[in-house]
PDB file of C-alpha atoms in Angstrom:
ATOM      1  CA  UNK A   1      29.795 -51.848-113.862  1.00 50.00           C
ATOM      2  CA  UNK A   2      32.960 -49.673-115.331  1.00 51.00           C
ATOM      3  CA  UNK A   3      36.225 -49.168-113.076  1.00 54.00           C
ATOM      4  CA  UNK A   4      37.886 -45.741-113.000  1.00 51.00           C
ATOM      5  CA  UNK A   5      40.699 -46.626-111.815  1.00 52.00           C
ATOM      6  CA  UNK A   6      41.803 -47.777-115.471  1.00 53.00           C
ATOM      7  CA  UNK A   7      41.411 -44.481-117.204  1.00 54.00           C
ATOM      8  CA  UNK A   8      43.992 -42.559-114.937  1.00 53.00           C
ATOM      9  CA  UNK A   9      41.040 -40.760-113.361  1.00 53.00           C
ATOM     10  CA  UNK A  10      41.664 -39.839-109.748  1.00 53.00           C
ATOM     11  CA  UNK A  11      39.141 -40.110-107.311  1.00 52.00           C
ATOM     12  CA  UNK A  12      37.149 -37.602-106.258  1.00 52.00           C
ATOM     13  CA  UNK A  13      38.630 -36.287-102.655  1.00 51.00           C
ATOM     14  CA  UNK A  14      41.339 -33.872-101.193  1.00 53.00           C
ATOM     15  CA  UNK A  15      44.019 -32.871-103.170  1.00 54.00           C
ATOM     16  CA  UNK A  16      47.932 -32.710-101.846  1.00 52.00           C
ATOM     17  CA  UNK A  17      47.177 -28.721-101.509  1.00 54.00           C
ATOM     18  CA  UNK A  18      44.127 -28.819 -99.499  1.00 55.00           C
ATOM     19  CA  UNK A  19      45.323 -31.378 -97.234  1.00 54.00           C
ATOM     20  CA  UNK A  20      48.004 -28.530 -96.060  1.00 57.00           C
ATOM     21  CA  UNK A  21      45.364 -25.964 -95.172  1.00 57.00           C
ATOM     22  CA  UNK A  22      44.049 -25.257 -91.662  1.00 56.00           C
ATOM     23  CA  UNK A  23      41.066 -26.528 -90.390  1.00 57.00           C
ATOM     24  CA  UNK A  24      38.594 -23.680 -90.325  1.00 54.00           C
ATOM     25  CA  UNK A  25      37.663 -22.339 -86.799  1.00 51.00           C
ATOM     26  CA  UNK A  26      34.998 -23.987 -84.973  1.00 51.00           C
ATOM     27  CA  UNK A  27      31.663 -21.937 -84.819  1.00 53.00           C
ATOM     28  CA  UNK A  28      31.253 -20.469 -81.247  1.00 50.00           C
ATOM     29  CA  UNK A  29      29.036 -22.571 -79.179  1.00 55.00           C
ATOM     30  CA  UNK A  30      25.893 -20.627 -78.385  1.00 59.00           C
ATOM     31  CA  UNK A  31      25.856 -19.420 -74.415  1.00 56.00           C
ATOM     32  CA  UNK A  32      29.934 -19.616 -74.227  1.00 56.00           C
ATOM     33  CA  UNK A  33      31.570 -16.875 -71.785  1.00 57.00           C
ATOM     34  CA  UNK A  34      33.828 -14.463 -73.870  1.00 60.00           C
ATOM     35  CA  UNK A  35      36.369 -12.010 -72.521  1.00 58.00           C
ATOM     36  CA  UNK A  36      35.419  -8.347 -72.703  1.00 58.00           C
ATOM     37  CA  UNK A  37      38.009  -5.479 -72.463  1.00 60.00           C
ATOM     38  CA  UNK A  38      36.965  -2.838 -70.197  1.00 58.00           C
ATOM     39  CA  UNK A  39      38.592  -0.232 -71.978  1.00 65.00           C
ATOM     40  CA  UNK A  40      37.327  -0.773 -75.557  1.00 66.00           C
ATOM     41  CA  UNK A  41      33.711  -2.243 -74.440  1.00 63.00           C
ATOM     42  CA  UNK A  42      30.780  -0.074 -74.609  1.00 67.00           C
ATOM     43  CA  UNK A  43      28.066  -0.121 -71.702  1.00 66.00           C
ATOM     44  CA  UNK A  44      25.019  -2.190 -72.511  1.00 70.00           C
ATOM     45  CA  UNK A  45      22.201   0.675 -72.205  1.00 75.00           C
ATOM     46  CA  UNK A  46      19.807  -0.510 -69.094  1.00 73.00           C
ATOM     47  CA  UNK A  47      16.514  -1.957 -70.413  1.00 81.00           C
ATOM     48  CA  UNK A  48      13.027  -0.148 -69.433  1.00 82.00           C
ATOM     49  CA  UNK A  49      12.398  -2.424 -66.677  1.00 78.00           C
ATOM     50  CA  UNK A  50      16.045  -1.712 -64.896  1.00 75.00           C
ATOM     51  CA  UNK A  51      15.201   2.082 -65.111  1.00 79.00           C
ATOM     52  CA  UNK A  52      12.205   1.647 -63.668  1.00 82.00           C
ATOM     53  CA  UNK A  53      13.655  -0.225 -60.706  1.00 78.00           C
ATOM     54  CA  UNK A  54      16.630   2.013 -60.397  1.00 80.00           C
ATOM     55  CA  UNK A  55      13.704   5.013 -59.941  1.00 82.00           C
ATOM     56  CA  UNK A  56      12.075   3.078 -57.971  1.00 79.00           C
ATOM     57  CA  UNK A  57      15.159   2.485 -55.516  1.00 78.00           C
ATOM     58  CA  UNK A  58      15.995   6.270 -55.574  1.00 80.00           C
ATOM     59  CA  UNK A  59      12.557   7.346 -54.469  1.00 84.00           C
ATOM     60  CA  UNK A  60      12.280   4.803 -51.633  1.00 78.00           C
ATOM     61  CA  UNK A  61      15.716   5.887 -50.236  1.00 78.00           C
ATOM     62  CA  UNK A  62      14.670   9.587 -50.599  1.00 83.00           C
ATOM     63  CA  UNK A  63      11.399   8.619 -48.828  1.00 83.00           C
ATOM     64  CA  UNK A  64      13.438   6.978 -45.802  1.00 80.00           C
ATOM     65  CA  UNK A  65      15.523   9.717 -45.537  1.00 82.00           C
ATOM     66  CA  UNK A  66      12.525  12.337 -45.353  1.00 85.00           C
ATOM     67  CA  UNK A  67      10.639  10.158 -42.645  1.00 86.00           C
ATOM     68  CA  UNK A  68      14.139   9.732 -40.557  1.00 84.00           C
ATOM     69  CA  UNK A  69      14.519  13.542 -40.661  1.00 84.00           C
ATOM     70  CA  UNK A  70      11.168  14.048 -39.870  1.00 85.00           C
ATOM     71  CA  UNK A  71      11.399  11.928 -36.968  1.00 84.00           C
ATOM     72  CA  UNK A  72      14.601  13.564 -35.736  1.00 84.00           C
ATOM     73  CA  UNK A  73      12.682  16.574 -35.887  1.00 83.00           C
ATOM     74  CA  UNK A  74       9.562  15.360 -33.790  1.00 83.00           C
ATOM     75  CA  UNK A  75      11.773  14.087 -30.948  1.00 83.00           C
ATOM     76  CA  UNK A  76      13.815  17.522 -30.750  1.00 82.00           C
ATOM     77  CA  UNK A  77      10.483  19.343 -30.932  1.00 83.00           C
ATOM     78  CA  UNK A  78       9.187  17.043 -27.882  1.00 81.00           C
ATOM     79  CA  UNK A  79      12.532  17.580 -25.733  1.00 80.00           C
ATOM     80  CA  UNK A  80      12.456  21.328 -25.935  1.00 78.00           C
ATOM     81  CA  UNK A  81       8.746  21.316 -24.741  1.00 79.00           C
ATOM     82  CA  UNK A  82       9.521  19.242 -22.156  1.00 76.00           C
ATOM     83  CA  UNK A  83      12.660  21.510 -20.764  1.00 73.00           C
ATOM     84  CA  UNK A  84      10.316  24.401 -21.668  1.00 76.00           C
ATOM     85  CA  UNK A  85       7.422  22.810 -19.487  1.00 70.00           C
ATOM     86  CA  UNK A  86      10.004  21.870 -16.675  1.00 66.00           C
ATOM     87  CA  UNK A  87      11.127  25.278 -16.650  1.00 64.00           C
ATOM     88  CA  UNK A  88       7.860  26.882 -16.318  1.00 63.00           C
ATOM     89  CA  UNK A  89       6.891  24.414 -13.595  1.00 66.00           C
ATOM     90  CA  UNK A  90       9.682  25.183 -11.827  1.00 64.00           C
ATOM     91  CA  UNK A  91       9.044  29.088 -12.173  1.00 65.00           C
ATOM     92  CA  UNK A  92       5.387  28.848 -10.875  1.00 64.00           C
ATOM     93  CA  UNK A  93       6.630  26.872  -8.233  1.00 62.00           C
ATOM     94  CA  UNK A  94       9.322  29.405  -6.941  1.00 62.00           C
ATOM     95  CA  UNK A  95       6.601  32.396  -7.851  1.00 64.00           C
ATOM     96  CA  UNK A  96       3.733  30.781  -5.858  1.00 56.00           C
ATOM     97  CA  UNK A  97       6.702  30.046  -3.002  1.00 55.00           C
ATOM     98  CA  UNK A  98       7.814  33.915  -2.827  1.00 55.00           C
ATOM     99  CA  UNK A  99       4.109  34.984  -2.830  1.00 55.00           C
ATOM    100  CA  UNK A 100       2.824  32.903  -0.003  1.00 52.00           C
ATOM    101  CA  UNK A 101       6.261  33.986   2.129  1.00 51.00           C
ATOM    102  CA  UNK A 102       4.856  37.388   1.415  1.00 54.00           C
ATOM    103  CA  UNK A 103       1.622  37.123   1.557  1.00 54.00           C
ATOM    104  CA  UNK A 104       2.093  34.909   5.195  1.00 54.00           C
ATOM    105  CA  UNK A 105       2.697  37.990   7.781  1.00 60.00           C
ATOM    106  CA  UNK A 106       5.121  37.082  10.591  1.00 83.00           C
ATOM    107  CA  UNK A 107       2.808  37.194  13.280  1.00 88.00           C
ATOM    108  CA  UNK A 108      -1.120  37.169  13.560  1.00 90.00           C
ATOM    109  CA  UNK A 109      -4.168  37.832  16.046  1.00 91.00           C
ATOM    110  CA  UNK A 110      -6.743  35.246  17.263  1.00 92.00           C
ATOM    111  CA  UNK A 111      -9.610  35.870  19.070  1.00 93.00           C
ATOM    112  CA  UNK A 112     -11.399  33.186  20.914  1.00 94.00           C
ATOM    113  CA  UNK A 113     -15.122  33.150  19.690  1.00 93.00           C
ATOM    114  CA  UNK A 114     -18.109  30.868  20.347  1.00 92.00           C
ATOM    115  CA  UNK A 115     -20.187  29.524  17.368  1.00 90.00           C
ATOM    116  CA  UNK A 116     -21.745  32.849  16.642  1.00 91.00           C
ATOM    117  CA  UNK A 117     -18.374  34.704  16.232  1.00 92.00           C
ATOM    118  CA  UNK A 118     -18.809  36.215  19.409  1.00 93.00           C
ATOM    119  CA  UNK A 119     -15.567  36.952  21.438  1.00 93.00           C
ATOM    120  CA  UNK A 120     -15.488  34.461  24.775  1.00 92.00           C
ATOM    121  CA  UNK A 121     -15.426  36.517  27.847  1.00 90.00           C
ATOM    122  CA  UNK A 122     -13.181  33.729  29.066  1.00 90.00           C
ATOM    123  CA  UNK A 123     -10.297  33.232  26.670  1.00 90.00           C
ATOM    124  CA  UNK A 124      -9.423  29.762  28.334  1.00 91.00           C
ATOM    125  CA  UNK A 125     -12.305  28.237  26.974  1.00 92.00           C
ATOM    126  CA  UNK A 126     -10.046  27.813  23.879  1.00 92.00           C
ATOM    127  CA  UNK A 127      -7.695  26.169  26.112  1.00 90.00           C
ATOM    128  CA  UNK A 128      -7.216  22.364  25.989  1.00 91.00           C
ATOM    129  CA  UNK A 129      -6.089  21.942  29.590  1.00 93.00           C
ATOM    130  CA  UNK A 130      -9.099  24.208  30.772  1.00 93.00           C
ATOM    131  CA  UNK A 131     -11.947  22.277  28.377  1.00 93.00           C
ATOM    132  CA  UNK A 132     -10.513  18.525  29.740  1.00 94.00           C
ATOM    133  CA  UNK A 133     -10.827  20.284  33.247  1.00 94.00           C
ATOM    134  CA  UNK A 134     -14.118  20.544  32.958  1.00 93.00           C
ATOM    135  CA  UNK A 135     -15.278  17.774  31.388  1.00 93.00           C
ATOM    136  CA  UNK A 136     -15.149  18.956  27.839  1.00 93.00           C
ATOM    137  CA  UNK A 137     -13.093  17.844  24.863  1.00 94.00           C
ATOM    138  CA  UNK A 138     -10.766  19.198  21.888  1.00 92.00           C
ATOM    139  CA  UNK A 139     -11.473  17.935  18.251  1.00 90.00           C
ATOM    140  CA  UNK A 140     -10.196  19.576  15.167  1.00 87.00           C
ATOM    141  CA  UNK A 141      -9.193  22.890  16.357  1.00 87.00           C
ATOM    142  CA  UNK A 142     -12.917  23.040  18.353  1.00 93.00           C
ATOM    143  CA  UNK A 143     -13.162  23.088  22.265  1.00 94.00           C
ATOM    144  CA  UNK A 144     -16.333  21.875  23.399  1.00 94.00           C
ATOM    145  CA  UNK A 145     -17.792  22.345  27.128  1.00 92.00           C
ATOM    146  CA  UNK A 146     -20.907  21.004  28.393  1.00 92.00           C
ATOM    147  CA  UNK A 147     -23.017  23.255  29.238  1.00 87.00           C
ATOM    148  CA  UNK A 148     -25.676  21.404  30.766  1.00 88.00           C
ATOM    149  CA  UNK A 149     -28.583  18.737  30.012  1.00 89.00           C
ATOM    150  CA  UNK A 150     -26.300  16.732  28.026  1.00 87.00           C
ATOM    151  CA  UNK A 151     -25.371  19.956  25.871  1.00 91.00           C
ATOM    152  CA  UNK A 152     -22.432  21.383  24.693  1.00 91.00           C
ATOM    153  CA  UNK A 153     -21.274  24.698  23.201  1.00 92.00           C
ATOM    154  CA  UNK A 154     -18.448  24.833  20.883  1.00 93.00           C
ATOM    155  CA  UNK A 155     -14.992  27.363  20.894  1.00 94.00           C
ATOM    156  CA  UNK A 156     -12.776  28.052  18.369  1.00 94.00           C
ATOM    157  CA  UNK A 157      -9.598  30.586  17.448  1.00 94.00           C
ATOM    158  CA  UNK A 158     -10.430  33.356  14.797  1.00 93.00           C
ATOM    159  CA  UNK A 159      -7.128  34.026  13.358  1.00 93.00           C
ATOM    160  CA  UNK A 160      -6.694  37.149  11.713  1.00 90.00           C
ATOM    161  CA  UNK A 161     -10.444  38.318  11.717  1.00 91.00           C
ATOM    162  CA  UNK A 162     -11.323  42.036  12.154  1.00 91.00           C
ATOM    163  CA  UNK A 163     -13.341  43.035  15.751  1.00 90.00           C
ATOM    164  CA  UNK A 164     -16.213  45.213  15.582  1.00 88.00           C
ATOM    165  CA  UNK A 165     -17.848  46.612  18.484  1.00 81.00           C
ATOM    166  CA  UNK A 166     -16.484  47.018  22.282  1.00 80.00           C
ATOM    167  CA  UNK A 167     -17.300  45.413  25.688  1.00 79.00           C
ATOM    168  CA  UNK A 168     -19.091  42.034  25.805  1.00 82.00           C
ATOM    169  CA  UNK A 169     -20.545  40.625  22.837  1.00 85.00           C
ATOM    170  CA  UNK A 170     -17.794  42.027  20.435  1.00 91.00           C
ATOM    171  CA  UNK A 171     -18.050  40.099  17.165  1.00 92.00           C
ATOM    172  CA  UNK A 172     -15.125  39.020  15.031  1.00 93.00           C
ATOM    173  CA  UNK A 173     -16.012  38.930  11.533  1.00 91.00           C
ATOM    174  CA  UNK A 174     -13.434  37.527   8.505  1.00 90.00           C
ATOM    175  CA  UNK A 175     -10.145  35.626   9.438  1.00 88.00           C
ATOM    176  CA  UNK A 176     -10.324  31.745   9.346  1.00 90.00           C
ATOM    177  CA  UNK A 177     -10.620  28.843  11.778  1.00 88.00           C
ATOM    178  CA  UNK A 178      -7.173  27.590  10.395  1.00 88.00           C
ATOM    179  CA  UNK A 179      -4.251  27.889  12.266  1.00 86.00           C
ATOM    180  CA  UNK A 180      -1.109  29.589  10.197  1.00 86.00           C
ATOM    181  CA  UNK A 181       1.731  27.778   9.971  1.00 84.00           C
ATOM    182  CA  UNK A 182       4.444  27.302  12.203  1.00 78.00           C
ATOM    183  CA  UNK A 183       6.422  29.903  10.774  1.00 82.00           C
ATOM    184  CA  UNK A 184       4.158  32.431  12.342  1.00 87.00           C
ATOM    185  CA  UNK A 185       3.713  33.778  15.747  1.00 89.00           C
ATOM    186  CA  UNK A 186       0.551  33.844  17.014  1.00 90.00           C
ATOM    187  CA  UNK A 187      -0.894  36.280  19.671  1.00 89.00           C
ATOM    188  CA  UNK A 188      -4.339  36.697  21.276  1.00 87.00           C
ATOM    189  CA  UNK A 189      -6.191  39.582  20.492  1.00 86.00           C
ATOM    190  CA  UNK A 190      -7.519  39.602  24.104  1.00 87.00           C
ATOM    191  CA  UNK A 191      -4.919  39.270  26.318  1.00 87.00           C
ATOM    192  CA  UNK A 192      -1.877  40.045  24.082  1.00 86.00           C
ATOM    193  CA  UNK A 193      -0.595  36.252  25.097  1.00 89.00           C
ATOM    194  CA  UNK A 194       1.277  34.234  22.487  1.00 89.00           C
ATOM    195  CA  UNK A 195      -0.443  31.173  21.298  1.00 85.00           C
ATOM    196  CA  UNK A 196       1.830  30.140  18.705  1.00 82.00           C
ATOM    197  CA  UNK A 197       5.607  30.947  18.715  1.00 77.00           C
ATOM    198  CA  UNK A 198       6.477  31.326  15.056  1.00 64.00           C
ATOM    199  CA  UNK A 199       9.785  30.794  13.194  1.00 50.00           C
ATOM    200  CA  UNK A 200      11.913  28.593  11.100  1.00 42.00           C
ATOM    201  CA  UNK A 201      12.706  25.551  12.837  1.00 37.00           C
ATOM    202  CA  UNK A 202       9.872  26.402  15.958  1.00 36.00           C
ATOM    203  CA  UNK A 203       6.974  24.187  15.983  1.00 36.00           C
ATOM    204  CA  UNK A 204       3.682  25.532  17.159  1.00 39.00           C
ATOM    205  CA  UNK A 205       2.544  24.993  20.741  1.00 40.00           C
ATOM    206  CA  UNK A 206       0.843  21.685  21.478  1.00 38.00           C
ATOM    207  CA  UNK A 207      -1.967  23.160  23.434  1.00 49.00           C
ATOM    208  CA  UNK A 208      -3.926  26.545  22.473  1.00 48.00           C
ATOM    209  CA  UNK A 209      -4.074  28.928  25.483  1.00 49.00           C
ATOM    210  CA  UNK A 210      -0.920  30.365  25.166  1.00 51.00           C
ATOM    211  CA  UNK A 211       1.708  31.378  27.477  1.00 48.00           C
TER     212      UNK A 211
END
């Protein structure tokens, strides 16, 4: 075996000059974070998936804004309709009240008639006191007087009707069996007596027959 030291040859290795050279920079490790200068770094172009996601988000936001605007308009329209409807209702009620007040006369003529609309010969038959004193009774605006044999004859007032003929047996047509409101004065067409005294704050007389 030959020994190289005897022939003056130096072993292979780093020379003195090589030892003075700096070590090469270590290779950057994969995954390590690197500093980026905001002034010189070029932004990365979004990927196709990112572009689609941004577009979808914008569409959803626009749809939400349209839905919100439509809901606001719908509620506003409903409020306007309610206000208009309330105004119309108040107007109709006021119109009906004015019409009713104009259509209802201050004074109405009434006739005491039997069930055949013939004017009674004795107006007292439409008086509650008179009927009771003769064994009869009053019910629902009608006066019932016994006529014998367990039978009765009914009488009632006709308000606002028209009398035809003259003398006994006169007939009344039209009119109503319902007494007018307390604001209307009712007078007998036969005797001229006041059956019901009208006026605001004045109630009708409790008993028919007048005064």
